């Protein structure tokens, strides 16, 4: 569980850093401008969507990966 939390926080921090660098250009004000907010929303949305697509692909591939691992383990144990 801690490993999963760590991985989530690493992804979240990386996403935050990427979107901040891409969208925030003026640090002279406490509040974001309207265009900065829209950019951040769009950037974060795209990254979250991409992450969901990657996770769906991973979940779809996982059974075949596990099946290969089990077959390899059984083959090596039979030797």
Tab-separated table of N, CA, C and O in Angstrom:
chain	number	residue	atom	x	y	z
A	1	UNK	N	0.818	-1.199	0.000
A	1	UNK	CA	0.000	0.000	0.000
A	1	UNK	C	0.859	1.259	0.000
A	1	UNK	O	0.554	2.194	-0.704
A	2	UNK	N	1.890	1.286	0.793
A	2	UNK	CA	2.752	2.470	0.822
A	2	UNK	C	3.439	2.674	-0.519
A	2	UNK	O	3.624	3.815	-0.959
A	3	UNK	N	3.782	1.579	-1.168
A	3	UNK	CA	4.416	1.669	-2.483
A	3	UNK	C	3.445	2.282	-3.492
A	3	UNK	O	3.833	3.118	-4.309
A	4	UNK	N	2.184	1.890	-3.436
A	4	UNK	CA	1.177	2.452	-4.333
A	4	UNK	C	0.971	3.942	-4.061
A	4	UNK	O	0.850	4.735	-4.994
A	5	UNK	N	0.935	4.309	-2.801
A	5	UNK	CA	0.789	5.723	-2.444
A	5	UNK	C	1.985	6.519	-2.940
A	5	UNK	O	1.832	7.601	-3.513
A	6	UNK	N	3.159	5.977	-2.759
A	6	UNK	CA	4.379	6.642	-3.228
A	6	UNK	C	4.327	6.829	-4.742
A	6	UNK	O	4.621	7.912	-5.255
A	7	UNK	N	3.943	5.781	-5.473
A	7	UNK	CA	3.858	5.875	-6.929
A	7	UNK	C	2.827	6.920	-7.355
A	7	UNK	O	3.065	7.699	-8.274
A	8	UNK	N	1.671	6.927	-6.679
A	8	UNK	CA	0.643	7.920	-6.991
A	8	UNK	C	1.177	9.334	-6.763
A	8	UNK	O	0.993	10.220	-7.603
A	9	UNK	N	1.833	9.548	-5.640
A	9	UNK	CA	2.355	10.882	-5.330
A	9	UNK	C	3.443	11.311	-6.315
A	9	UNK	O	3.522	12.477	-6.680
A	10	UNK	N	4.257	10.370	-6.760
A	10	UNK	CA	5.277	10.699	-7.760
A	10	UNK	C	4.626	11.146	-9.070
A	10	UNK	O	5.044	12.144	-9.667
A	11	UNK	N	3.597	10.424	-9.504
A	11	UNK	CA	2.892	10.792	-10.736
A	11	UNK	C	2.209	12.146	-10.557
A	11	UNK	O	2.283	13.014	-11.427
A	12	UNK	N	1.542	12.334	-9.429
A	12	UNK	CA	0.841	13.597	-9.164
A	12	UNK	C	1.824	14.768	-9.148
A	12	UNK	O	1.567	15.812	-9.760
A	13	UNK	N	2.947	14.606	-8.465
A	13	UNK	CA	3.939	15.681	-8.385
A	13	UNK	C	4.535	15.996	-9.755
A	13	UNK	O	4.746	17.155	-10.099
A	14	UNK	N	4.779	14.962	-10.544
A	14	UNK	CA	5.332	15.168	-11.881
A	14	UNK	C	4.319	15.903	-12.764
A	14	UNK	O	4.666	16.822	-13.506
A	15	UNK	N	3.043	15.495	-12.673
A	15	UNK	CA	1.995	16.153	-13.439
A	15	UNK	C	1.888	17.622	-13.039
A	15	UNK	O	1.802	18.511	-13.897
A	16	UNK	N	1.894	17.887	-11.746
A	16	UNK	CA	1.806	19.259	-11.255
A	16	UNK	C	2.964	20.097	-11.776
A	16	UNK	O	2.776	21.219	-12.249
A	17	UNK	N	4.149	19.550	-11.728
A	17	UNK	CA	5.330	20.273	-12.194
A	17	UNK	C	5.252	20.561	-13.694
A	17	UNK	O	5.516	21.688	-14.133
A	18	UNK	N	4.878	19.547	-14.485
A	18	UNK	CA	4.778	19.741	-15.929
A	18	UNK	C	3.757	20.816	-16.284
A	18	UNK	O	4.030	21.715	-17.088
A	19	UNK	N	2.574	20.721	-15.692
A	19	UNK	CA	1.525	21.687	-16.008
A	19	UNK	C	1.880	23.086	-15.506
A	19	UNK	O	1.621	24.074	-16.192
A	20	UNK	N	2.487	23.188	-14.343
A	20	UNK	CA	2.885	24.492	-13.823
A	20	UNK	C	3.894	25.147	-14.755
A	20	UNK	O	3.753	26.315	-15.132
A	21	UNK	N	4.904	24.396	-15.150
A	21	UNK	CA	5.928	24.959	-16.041
A	21	UNK	C	5.347	25.359	-17.387
A	21	UNK	O	5.780	26.330	-17.995
A	22	UNK	N	4.370	24.585	-17.852
A	22	UNK	CA	3.778	24.861	-19.159
A	22	UNK	C	2.819	26.052	-19.118
A	22	UNK	O	2.752	26.821	-20.066
A	23	UNK	N	2.092	26.196	-18.026
A	23	UNK	CA	0.968	27.139	-18.001
A	23	UNK	C	1.212	28.438	-17.239
A	23	UNK	O	0.613	29.455	-17.572
A	24	UNK	N	2.021	28.403	-16.210
A	24	UNK	CA	2.172	29.592	-15.365
A	24	UNK	C	3.408	30.361	-15.820
A	24	UNK	O	4.520	29.860	-15.758
A	25	UNK	N	3.163	31.592	-16.268
A	25	UNK	CA	4.274	32.373	-16.809
A	25	UNK	C	4.603	33.609	-15.982
A	25	UNK	O	5.677	34.170	-16.117
A	26	UNK	N	3.673	34.018	-15.118
A	26	UNK	CA	3.883	35.249	-14.370
A	26	UNK	C	3.706	34.971	-12.878
A	26	UNK	O	2.618	34.647	-12.420
A	27	UNK	N	4.791	35.105	-12.138
A	27	UNK	CA	4.748	34.831	-10.701
A	27	UNK	C	4.618	36.109	-9.870
A	27	UNK	O	4.830	36.090	-8.665
A	28	UNK	N	4.232	37.208	-10.509
A	28	UNK	CA	4.117	38.486	-9.807
A	28	UNK	C	2.818	38.642	-9.033
A	28	UNK	O	2.672	39.584	-8.270
A	29	UNK	N	1.872	37.739	-9.240
A	29	UNK	CA	0.565	37.853	-8.594
A	29	UNK	C	0.267	36.595	-7.790
A	29	UNK	O	0.729	35.506	-8.120
A	30	UNK	N	-0.520	36.757	-6.743
A	30	UNK	CA	-0.879	35.614	-5.894
A	30	UNK	C	-1.847	34.671	-6.584
A	30	UNK	O	-1.822	33.468	-6.355
A	31	UNK	N	-2.720	35.225	-7.409
A	31	UNK	CA	-3.760	34.427	-8.058
A	31	UNK	C	-3.383	34.123	-9.505
A	31	UNK	O	-2.647	34.869	-10.141
A	32	UNK	N	-3.910	33.025	-9.999
A	32	UNK	CA	-3.701	32.669	-11.391
A	32	UNK	C	-4.583	33.547	-12.279
A	32	UNK	O	-5.677	33.945	-11.882
A	33	UNK	N	-4.108	33.801	-13.477
A	33	UNK	CA	-4.951	34.495	-14.448
A	33	UNK	C	-5.958	33.496	-15.009
A	33	UNK	O	-5.795	32.273	-14.861
A	34	UNK	N	-6.964	34.014	-15.673
A	34	UNK	CA	-7.963	33.140	-16.278
A	34	UNK	C	-7.356	32.194	-17.299
A	34	UNK	O	-7.699	31.002	-17.350
A	35	UNK	N	-6.449	32.686	-18.117
A	35	UNK	CA	-5.819	31.830	-19.135
A	35	UNK	C	-4.922	30.780	-18.478
A	35	UNK	O	-4.836	29.646	-18.966
A	36	UNK	N	-4.251	31.126	-17.384
A	36	UNK	CA	-3.438	30.141	-16.669
A	36	UNK	C	-4.322	29.040	-16.081
A	36	UNK	O	-3.975	27.855	-16.159
A	37	UNK	N	-5.459	29.425	-15.507
A	37	UNK	CA	-6.377	28.420	-14.951
A	37	UNK	C	-6.892	27.485	-16.026
A	37	UNK	O	-6.930	26.268	-15.832
A	38	UNK	N	-7.288	28.035	-17.180
A	38	UNK	CA	-7.780	27.201	-18.276
A	38	UNK	C	-6.681	26.267	-18.774
A	38	UNK	O	-6.926	25.085	-19.038
A	39	UNK	N	-5.488	26.797	-18.891
A	39	UNK	CA	-4.357	25.980	-19.332
A	39	UNK	C	-4.086	24.841	-18.357
A	39	UNK	O	-3.888	23.693	-18.758
A	40	UNK	N	-4.097	25.144	-17.063
A	40	UNK	CA	-3.856	24.113	-16.051
A	40	UNK	C	-4.942	23.056	-16.064
A	40	UNK	O	-4.649	21.853	-15.967
A	41	UNK	N	-6.200	23.483	-16.196
A	41	UNK	CA	-7.301	22.515	-16.276
A	41	UNK	C	-7.135	21.593	-17.476
A	41	UNK	O	-7.302	20.378	-17.371
A	42	UNK	N	-6.800	22.182	-18.608
A	42	UNK	CA	-6.619	21.398	-19.826
A	42	UNK	C	-5.431	20.445	-19.709
A	42	UNK	O	-5.523	19.269	-20.053
A	43	UNK	N	-4.326	20.964	-19.215
A	43	UNK	CA	-3.107	20.165	-19.062
A	43	UNK	C	-3.330	18.988	-18.120
A	43	UNK	O	-3.025	17.841	-18.463
A	44	UNK	N	-3.882	19.260	-16.966
A	44	UNK	CA	-4.135	18.196	-15.995
A	44	UNK	C	-5.133	17.186	-16.547
A	44	UNK	O	-4.962	15.968	-16.390
A	45	UNK	N	-6.165	17.676	-17.223
A	45	UNK	CA	-7.156	16.784	-17.809
A	45	UNK	C	-6.548	15.842	-18.829
A	45	UNK	O	-6.855	14.645	-18.848
A	46	UNK	N	-5.683	16.366	-19.675
A	46	UNK	CA	-5.021	15.537	-20.686
A	46	UNK	C	-4.134	14.483	-20.026
A	46	UNK	O	-4.121	13.318	-20.444
A	47	UNK	N	-3.391	14.872	-19.023
A	47	UNK	CA	-2.503	13.915	-18.363
A	47	UNK	C	-3.285	12.837	-17.610
A	47	UNK	O	-2.909	11.668	-17.630
A	48	UNK	N	-4.370	13.227	-16.961
A	48	UNK	CA	-5.207	12.252	-16.261
A	48	UNK	C	-5.826	11.290	-17.267
A	48	UNK	O	-5.850	10.072	-17.062
A	49	UNK	N	-6.324	11.815	-18.380
A	49	UNK	CA	-6.917	10.971	-19.412
A	49	UNK	C	-5.868	9.994	-19.964
A	49	UNK	O	-6.159	8.806	-20.146
A	50	UNK	N	-4.680	10.484	-20.239
A	50	UNK	CA	-3.613	9.614	-20.740
A	50	UNK	C	-3.255	8.543	-19.720
A	50	UNK	O	-3.045	7.371	-20.077
A	51	UNK	N	-3.214	8.914	-18.454
A	51	UNK	CA	-2.907	7.950	-17.403
A	51	UNK	C	-3.989	6.874	-17.332
A	51	UNK	O	-3.679	5.685	-17.184
A	52	UNK	N	-5.248	7.258	-17.459
A	52	UNK	CA	-6.338	6.277	-17.449
A	52	UNK	C	-6.220	5.312	-18.624
A	52	UNK	O	-6.443	4.113	-18.465
A	53	UNK	N	-5.866	5.828	-19.786
A	53	UNK	CA	-5.694	4.953	-20.956
A	53	UNK	C	-4.551	3.976	-20.739
A	53	UNK	O	-4.659	2.788	-21.076
A	54	UNK	N	-3.463	4.450	-20.178
A	54	UNK	CA	-2.337	3.559	-19.893
A	54	UNK	C	-2.711	2.480	-18.883
A	54	UNK	O	-2.351	1.308	-19.038
A	55	UNK	N	-3.458	2.878	-17.862
A	55	UNK	CA	-3.868	1.899	-16.846
A	55	UNK	C	-4.814	0.858	-17.431
A	55	UNK	O	-4.723	-0.319	-17.094
A	56	UNK	N	-5.733	1.267	-18.316
A	56	UNK	CA	-6.624	0.302	-18.961
A	56	UNK	C	-5.822	-0.691	-19.793
A	56	UNK	O	-6.093	-1.890	-19.781
A	57	UNK	N	-4.822	-0.201	-20.521
A	57	UNK	CA	-3.981	-1.093	-21.323
A	57	UNK	C	-3.208	-2.049	-20.422
A	57	UNK	O	-3.093	-3.246	-20.717
A	58	UNK	N	-2.681	-1.538	-19.321
A	58	UNK	CA	-1.935	-2.372	-18.375
A	58	UNK	C	-2.832	-3.464	-17.792
A	58	UNK	O	-2.444	-4.629	-17.737
A	59	UNK	N	-4.036	-3.085	-17.379
A	59	UNK	CA	-4.973	-4.057	-16.805
A	59	UNK	C	-5.350	-5.109	-17.844
A	59	UNK	O	-5.478	-6.291	-17.524
A	60	UNK	N	-5.502	-4.705	-19.102
A	60	UNK	CA	-5.844	-5.656	-20.161
A	60	UNK	C	-4.700	-6.631	-20.433
A	60	UNK	O	-4.937	-7.799	-20.730
A	61	UNK	N	-3.466	-6.160	-20.331
A	61	UNK	CA	-2.304	-7.014	-20.602
A	61	UNK	C	-1.885	-7.865	-19.410
A	61	UNK	O	-1.210	-8.878	-19.578
A	62	UNK	N	-2.263	-7.473	-18.232
A	62	UNK	CA	-1.774	-8.140	-17.027
A	62	UNK	C	-2.073	-9.643	-16.981
A	62	UNK	O	-1.184	-10.416	-16.610
A	63	UNK	N	-3.266	-10.115	-17.351
A	63	UNK	CA	-3.497	-11.566	-17.300
A	63	UNK	C	-2.532	-12.360	-18.180
A	63	UNK	O	-2.014	-13.402	-17.747
A	64	UNK	N	-2.242	-11.873	-19.383
A	64	UNK	CA	-1.316	-12.609	-20.244
A	64	UNK	C	0.110	-12.562	-19.700
A	64	UNK	O	0.857	-13.541	-19.812
A	65	UNK	N	0.478	-11.457	-19.102
A	65	UNK	CA	1.814	-11.355	-18.493
A	65	UNK	C	1.936	-12.344	-17.336
A	65	UNK	O	2.936	-13.063	-17.217
A	66	UNK	N	0.917	-12.383	-16.492
A	66	UNK	CA	0.948	-13.315	-15.359
A	66	UNK	C	0.941	-14.759	-15.836
A	66	UNK	O	1.627	-15.611	-15.270
A	67	UNK	N	0.181	-15.038	-16.887
A	67	UNK	CA	0.130	-16.397	-17.423
A	67	UNK	C	1.510	-16.820	-17.932
A	67	UNK	O	1.959	-17.942	-17.694
A	68	UNK	N	2.210	-15.922	-18.623
A	68	UNK	CA	3.567	-16.223	-19.087
A	68	UNK	C	4.522	-16.445	-17.919
A	68	UNK	O	5.366	-17.343	-17.963
A	69	UNK	N	4.400	-15.634	-16.882
A	69	UNK	CA	5.271	-15.795	-15.712
A	69	UNK	C	5.051	-17.146	-15.043
A	69	UNK	O	6.004	-17.818	-14.648
A	70	UNK	N	3.790	-17.525	-14.911
A	70	UNK	CA	3.470	-18.824	-14.301
A	70	UNK	C	4.021	-19.953	-15.160
A	70	UNK	O	4.620	-20.900	-14.648
A	71	UNK	N	3.849	-19.858	-16.483
A	71	UNK	CA	4.364	-20.891	-17.382
A	71	UNK	C	5.890	-20.968	-17.292
A	71	UNK	O	6.456	-22.086	-17.246
A	72	UNK	N	6.560	-19.837	-17.251
A	72	UNK	CA	8.015	-19.834	-17.124
A	72	UNK	C	8.468	-20.424	-15.792
A	72	UNK	O	9.436	-21.169	-15.725
A	73	UNK	N	7.738	-20.075	-14.731
A	73	UNK	CA	8.062	-20.609	-13.411
A	73	UNK	C	7.879	-22.125	-13.390
A	73	UNK	O	8.729	-22.854	-12.873
A	74	UNK	N	6.772	-22.597	-13.936
A	74	UNK	CA	6.511	-24.037	-13.970
A	74	UNK	C	7.546	-24.761	-14.812
A	74	UNK	O	7.980	-25.852	-14.459
A	75	UNK	N	7.949	-24.149	-15.922
A	75	UNK	CA	8.970	-24.769	-16.777
A	75	UNK	C	10.313	-24.844	-16.069
A	75	UNK	O	11.013	-25.847	-16.136
A	76	UNK	N	10.671	-23.779	-15.348
A	76	UNK	CA	11.953	-23.798	-14.635
A	76	UNK	C	11.898	-24.725	-13.430
A	76	UNK	O	12.914	-25.344	-13.075
A	77	UNK	N	10.743	-24.884	-12.813
A	77	UNK	CA	10.617	-25.779	-11.668
A	77	UNK	C	10.652	-27.235	-12.106
A	77	UNK	O	11.069	-28.106	-11.346
A	78	UNK	N	10.238	-27.499	-13.342
A	78	UNK	CA	10.221	-28.871	-13.850
A	78	UNK	C	11.637	-29.364	-14.178
A	78	UNK	O	11.864	-30.566	-14.262
A	79	UNK	N	12.555	-28.466	-14.366
A	79	UNK	CA	13.943	-28.857	-14.689
A	79	UNK	C	14.628	-29.371	-13.507
A	79	UNK	O	14.966	-29.711	-12.673
